[in-house]
Amino acid sequence: MIAPQTLVFGILALLGLLSMVATYLAVTERDLVKAVVFSAIQSTAYAFMYYLLMAPDIVLVYVPVAVGLYPAVILFLIKKTERFEGE
Amino acid sequence: MGINIDTYLFNLLIMTLFANLAISLYGVLARPSLIKKVIALTILSDTANTFAIVVGYRMWPTPTSPPVPPVITRIPPSREYMDWFTARAVDPLPQALVLTAIVIGLAVTLFLVFLTLQIYRLYRTTDVRRIAKLKG
Amino acid sequence: MKAWERIVIGASMVIFVALLALVYTLGALGYRVPPSTPRDLAMVYLTMTFNPSNPLFSAMAPEAVTAIVWDYRGLDTLFETAVFFLAIIASVALMRGVSLPEKPPSSAEGMSLIVKTVTKLTIGMILAVAASIAFHGHLTPGGGFQGGATAAVAPLVALVVFSVYFLERSGVTKNRMLGLRSAGLLGIGLTAFLVLIGSLLSGGTAFVFQNQPKPAAPIGLPWRIDGALTGGTLFLFNVFEALAVSAGFTIVFLLLAVPEEEAIKVVRGGEDGH
């Protein structure tokens, strides 16, 4: 039987690892559309993290901004410019 | 004397945040595409904000009762409720600072998006190495 | 870079961080992270945010975060709103002279009828949720910034599903949004001086950005009207900030949706392409 505190801290650590891998993939990916998707995964991990860290105000502002508006705006930008990062 | 598993897991969270900081700094400084720089910059600012939230967190009062958000739910609050509340609530100050930082970060990022768009319209590229070679 | 190389690098980063955390934990034995008691400053805010027995130092709002944002550190938030304003104005200035072409191109029809009908319902719901978040900001988690950011999702969805011409036809134009945004900022400015004006008219003294009565400044806004909590100026600040934030983001999205050919015409027009 896992204590609830250990469970919550474990989920926090897993979310941290997920966000780290997503950040690495987003920064190294050459296809910018895929990079935006990885960045959105990182944002989702952060949103859950804020919820578990007892910051509901931040969740309410972070979900529309970082999961909704950021990727949409960057996708607009990619559509108007170029999709692949140069070698 | 073993290690405390809770402390270890929380330190793991902090270390992943440090790693995120390093990776996104590399993205801002070393990647050639301006769009990639903007993406890395948003990750960098989000990570800095998350650090502030982590600083405001507190250990659970007991291993089975979690901390509570800094919102009073009983009006008017009795003395016993306030004692219960202050023994459990997390720090509200970092949350208040991060709240405005996120919205203003989005506005500044939108400005950077427009700058990138303008550079692409003038020079037909978003690669900083090629922009640096251009004259005028 | 090959796929398996990325997997190896990612896995080794996970192992590296896990071991680093272990070293850190072993070195920090006896020291608890996170701390078991918050800082003294946090205790001040937690005990003072809604404290009827000490009304001279309380913000009289049960939501500590909103109380800090708009009462204890209200001037900070005012200047941060100024930064927000400048960033939006800078974006508008970069796109000066760019406007939509008179006749919409045939490709600007948007998605199918089913998607459009569902989206119309969804936009109404998004706006309702945003209003709920913004107007209850002094009672529950939420407030002007959160509500404004949520409301800004609605024009973005409309841009993607319909087109920028649909928004233009339904009255969401750049100039109108600029007006709405200026109205929000004006409201924030007026609310900041509200207590001061009322106090000067009745011959007393007051502080700028005052909410509840303070020592030597006995006038404040009522924190409860007919039993319902209002948080004094907090409710007004939240409403006006939500207006300013959502309208400001909508301007930027409208500018971002202008077809690229039009913008290039303006940027390069007259000159020989640099």
JSON list of N, CA, C and O in Angstrom, two decimals, chain A residues 2-22:
[
{"chain": "A", "resi": 2, "resn": "ILE", "atom": "N", "xyz": [0.70, 2.07, -1.03]},
{"chain": "A", "resi": 2, "resn": "ILE", "atom": "CA", "xyz": [1.50, 3.30, -1.12]},
{"chain": "A", "resi": 2, "resn": "ILE", "atom": "C", "xyz": [0.79, 4.40, -0.35]},
{"chain": "A", "resi": 2, "resn": "ILE", "atom": "O", "xyz": [-0.43, 4.57, -0.46]},
{"chain": "A", "resi": 3, "resn": "ALA", "atom": "N", "xyz": [1.54, 5.18, 0.41]},
{"chain": "A", "resi": 3, "resn": "ALA", "atom": "CA", "xyz": [0.96, 6.32, 1.11]},
{"chain": "A", "resi": 3, "resn": "ALA", "atom": "C", "xyz": [0.52, 7.37, 0.09]},
{"chain": "A", "resi": 3, "resn": "ALA", "atom": "O", "xyz": [1.17, 7.52, -0.96]},
{"chain": "A", "resi": 4, "resn": "PRO", "atom": "N", "xyz": [-0.60, 8.08, 0.33]},
{"chain": "A", "resi": 4, "resn": "PRO", "atom": "CA", "xyz": [-1.08, 9.07, -0.65]},
{"chain": "A", "resi": 4, "resn": "PRO", "atom": "C", "xyz": [-0.02, 10.12, -0.99]},
{"chain": "A", "resi": 4, "resn": "PRO", "atom": "O", "xyz": [0.10, 10.54, -2.14]},
{"chain": "A", "resi": 5, "resn": "GLN", "atom": "N", "xyz": [0.74, 10.54, 0.02]},
{"chain": "A", "resi": 5, "resn": "GLN", "atom": "CA", "xyz": [1.76, 11.56, -0.25]},
{"chain": "A", "resi": 5, "resn": "GLN", "atom": "C", "xyz": [2.80, 11.05, -1.23]},
{"chain": "A", "resi": 5, "resn": "GLN", "atom": "O", "xyz": [3.16, 11.74, -2.19]},
{"chain": "A", "resi": 6, "resn": "THR", "atom": "N", "xyz": [3.26, 9.80, -1.03]},
{"chain": "A", "resi": 6, "resn": "THR", "atom": "CA", "xyz": [4.25, 9.22, -1.94]},
{"chain": "A", "resi": 6, "resn": "THR", "atom": "C", "xyz": [3.67, 9.11, -3.35]},
{"chain": "A", "resi": 6, "resn": "THR", "atom": "O", "xyz": [4.36, 9.37, -4.34]},
{"chain": "A", "resi": 7, "resn": "LEU", "atom": "N", "xyz": [2.38, 8.74, -3.42]},
{"chain": "A", "resi": 7, "resn": "LEU", "atom": "CA", "xyz": [1.74, 8.60, -4.73]},
{"chain": "A", "resi": 7, "resn": "LEU", "atom": "C", "xyz": [1.73, 9.94, -5.46]},
{"chain": "A", "resi": 7, "resn": "LEU", "atom": "O", "xyz": [2.12, 10.03, -6.63]},
{"chain": "A", "resi": 8, "resn": "VAL", "atom": "N", "xyz": [1.31, 11.01, -4.76]},
{"chain": "A", "resi": 8, "resn": "VAL", "atom": "CA", "xyz": [1.24, 12.33, -5.40]},
{"chain": "A", "resi": 8, "resn": "VAL", "atom": "C", "xyz": [2.63, 12.80, -5.81]},
{"chain": "A", "resi": 8, "resn": "VAL", "atom": "O", "xyz": [2.83, 13.29, -6.93]},
{"chain": "A", "resi": 9, "resn": "PHE", "atom": "N", "xyz": [3.61, 12.63, -4.92]},
{"chain": "A", "resi": 9, "resn": "PHE", "atom": "CA", "xyz": [4.96, 13.08, -5.27]},
{"chain": "A", "resi": 9, "resn": "PHE", "atom": "C", "xyz": [5.51, 12.24, -6.42]},
{"chain": "A", "resi": 9, "resn": "PHE", "atom": "O", "xyz": [6.24, 12.74, -7.28]},
{"chain": "A", "resi": 10, "resn": "GLY", "atom": "N", "xyz": [5.14, 10.95, -6.45]},
{"chain": "A", "resi": 10, "resn": "GLY", "atom": "CA", "xyz": [5.58, 10.11, -7.56]},
{"chain": "A", "resi": 10, "resn": "GLY", "atom": "C", "xyz": [4.98, 10.57, -8.87]},
{"chain": "A", "resi": 10, "resn": "GLY", "atom": "O", "xyz": [5.68, 10.62, -9.90]},
{"chain": "A", "resi": 11, "resn": "ILE", "atom": "N", "xyz": [3.69, 10.92, -8.87]},
{"chain": "A", "resi": 11, "resn": "ILE", "atom": "CA", "xyz": [3.08, 11.43, -10.10]},
{"chain": "A", "resi": 11, "resn": "ILE", "atom": "C", "xyz": [3.75, 12.73, -10.52]},
{"chain": "A", "resi": 11, "resn": "ILE", "atom": "O", "xyz": [4.01, 12.96, -11.71]},
{"chain": "A", "resi": 12, "resn": "LEU", "atom": "N", "xyz": [4.07, 13.58, -9.54]},
{"chain": "A", "resi": 12, "resn": "LEU", "atom": "CA", "xyz": [4.77, 14.84, -9.86]},
{"chain": "A", "resi": 12, "resn": "LEU", "atom": "C", "xyz": [6.11, 14.55, -10.54]},
{"chain": "A", "resi": 12, "resn": "LEU", "atom": "O", "xyz": [6.45, 15.18, -11.54]},
{"chain": "A", "resi": 13, "resn": "ALA", "atom": "N", "xyz": [6.85, 13.58, -9.99]},
{"chain": "A", "resi": 13, "resn": "ALA", "atom": "CA", "xyz": [8.15, 13.26, -10.57]},
{"chain": "A", "resi": 13, "resn": "ALA", "atom": "C", "xyz": [7.98, 12.70, -11.98]},
{"chain": "A", "resi": 13, "resn": "ALA", "atom": "O", "xyz": [8.73, 13.05, -12.90]},
{"chain": "A", "resi": 14, "resn": "LEU", "atom": "N", "xyz": [6.96, 11.84, -12.18]},
{"chain": "A", "resi": 14, "resn": "LEU", "atom": "CA", "xyz": [6.72, 11.28, -13.52]},
{"chain": "A", "resi": 14, "resn": "LEU", "atom": "C", "xyz": [6.37, 12.38, -14.51]},
{"chain": "A", "resi": 14, "resn": "LEU", "atom": "O", "xyz": [6.84, 12.39, -15.64]},
{"chain": "A", "resi": 15, "resn": "LEU", "atom": "N", "xyz": [5.52, 13.33, -14.06]},
{"chain": "A", "resi": 15, "resn": "LEU", "atom": "CA", "xyz": [5.17, 14.45, -14.94]},
{"chain": "A", "resi": 15, "resn": "LEU", "atom": "C", "xyz": [6.42, 15.27, -15.27]},
{"chain": "A", "resi": 15, "resn": "LEU", "atom": "O", "xyz": [6.59, 15.73, -16.42]},
{"chain": "A", "resi": 16, "resn": "GLY", "atom": "N", "xyz": [7.31, 15.43, -14.30]},
{"chain": "A", "resi": 16, "resn": "GLY", "atom": "CA", "xyz": [8.55, 16.15, -14.56]},
{"chain": "A", "resi": 16, "resn": "GLY", "atom": "C", "xyz": [9.39, 15.44, -15.62]},
{"chain": "A", "resi": 16, "resn": "GLY", "atom": "O", "xyz": [9.89, 16.06, -16.55]},
{"chain": "A", "resi": 17, "resn": "LEU", "atom": "N", "xyz": [9.50, 14.11, -15.50]},
{"chain": "A", "resi": 17, "resn": "LEU", "atom": "CA", "xyz": [10.27, 13.34, -16.49]},
{"chain": "A", "resi": 17, "resn": "LEU", "atom": "C", "xyz": [9.62, 13.43, -17.87]},
{"chain": "A", "resi": 17, "resn": "LEU", "atom": "O", "xyz": [10.30, 13.61, -18.89]},
{"chain": "A", "resi": 18, "resn": "LEU", "atom": "N", "xyz": [8.28, 13.33, -17.91]},
{"chain": "A", "resi": 18, "resn": "LEU", "atom": "CA", "xyz": [7.57, 13.44, -19.19]},
{"chain": "A", "resi": 18, "resn": "LEU", "atom": "C", "xyz": [7.84, 14.80, -19.82]},
{"chain": "A", "resi": 18, "resn": "LEU", "atom": "O", "xyz": [8.14, 14.89, -21.02]},
{"chain": "A", "resi": 19, "resn": "SER", "atom": "N", "xyz": [7.77, 15.87, -19.01]},
{"chain": "A", "resi": 19, "resn": "SER", "atom": "CA", "xyz": [7.99, 17.21, -19.57]},
{"chain": "A", "resi": 19, "resn": "SER", "atom": "C", "xyz": [9.43, 17.36, -20.05]},
{"chain": "A", "resi": 19, "resn": "SER", "atom": "O", "xyz": [9.69, 18.01, -21.05]},
{"chain": "A", "resi": 20, "resn": "MET", "atom": "N", "xyz": [10.37, 16.70, -19.36]},
{"chain": "A", "resi": 20, "resn": "MET", "atom": "CA", "xyz": [11.77, 16.81, -19.79]},
{"chain": "A", "resi": 20, "resn": "MET", "atom": "C", "xyz": [11.98, 16.14, -21.13]},
{"chain": "A", "resi": 20, "resn": "MET", "atom": "O", "xyz": [12.59, 16.73, -22.03]},
{"chain": "A", "resi": 21, "resn": "VAL", "atom": "N", "xyz": [11.42, 14.93, -21.30]},
{"chain": "A", "resi": 21, "resn": "VAL", "atom": "CA", "xyz": [11.57, 14.24, -22.58]},
{"chain": "A", "resi": 21, "resn": "VAL", "atom": "C", "xyz": [10.87, 15.03, -23.69]},
{"chain": "A", "resi": 21, "resn": "VAL", "atom": "O", "xyz": [11.42, 15.21, -24.79]},
{"chain": "A", "resi": 22, "resn": "ALA", "atom": "N", "xyz": [9.68, 15.59, -23.39]},
{"chain": "A", "resi": 22, "resn": "ALA", "atom": "CA", "xyz": [8.96, 16.37, -24.41]},
{"chain": "A", "resi": 22, "resn": "ALA", "atom": "C", "xyz": [9.75, 17.62, -24.78]},
{"chain": "A", "resi": 22, "resn": "ALA", "atom": "O", "xyz": [9.80, 18.00, -25.96]}
]
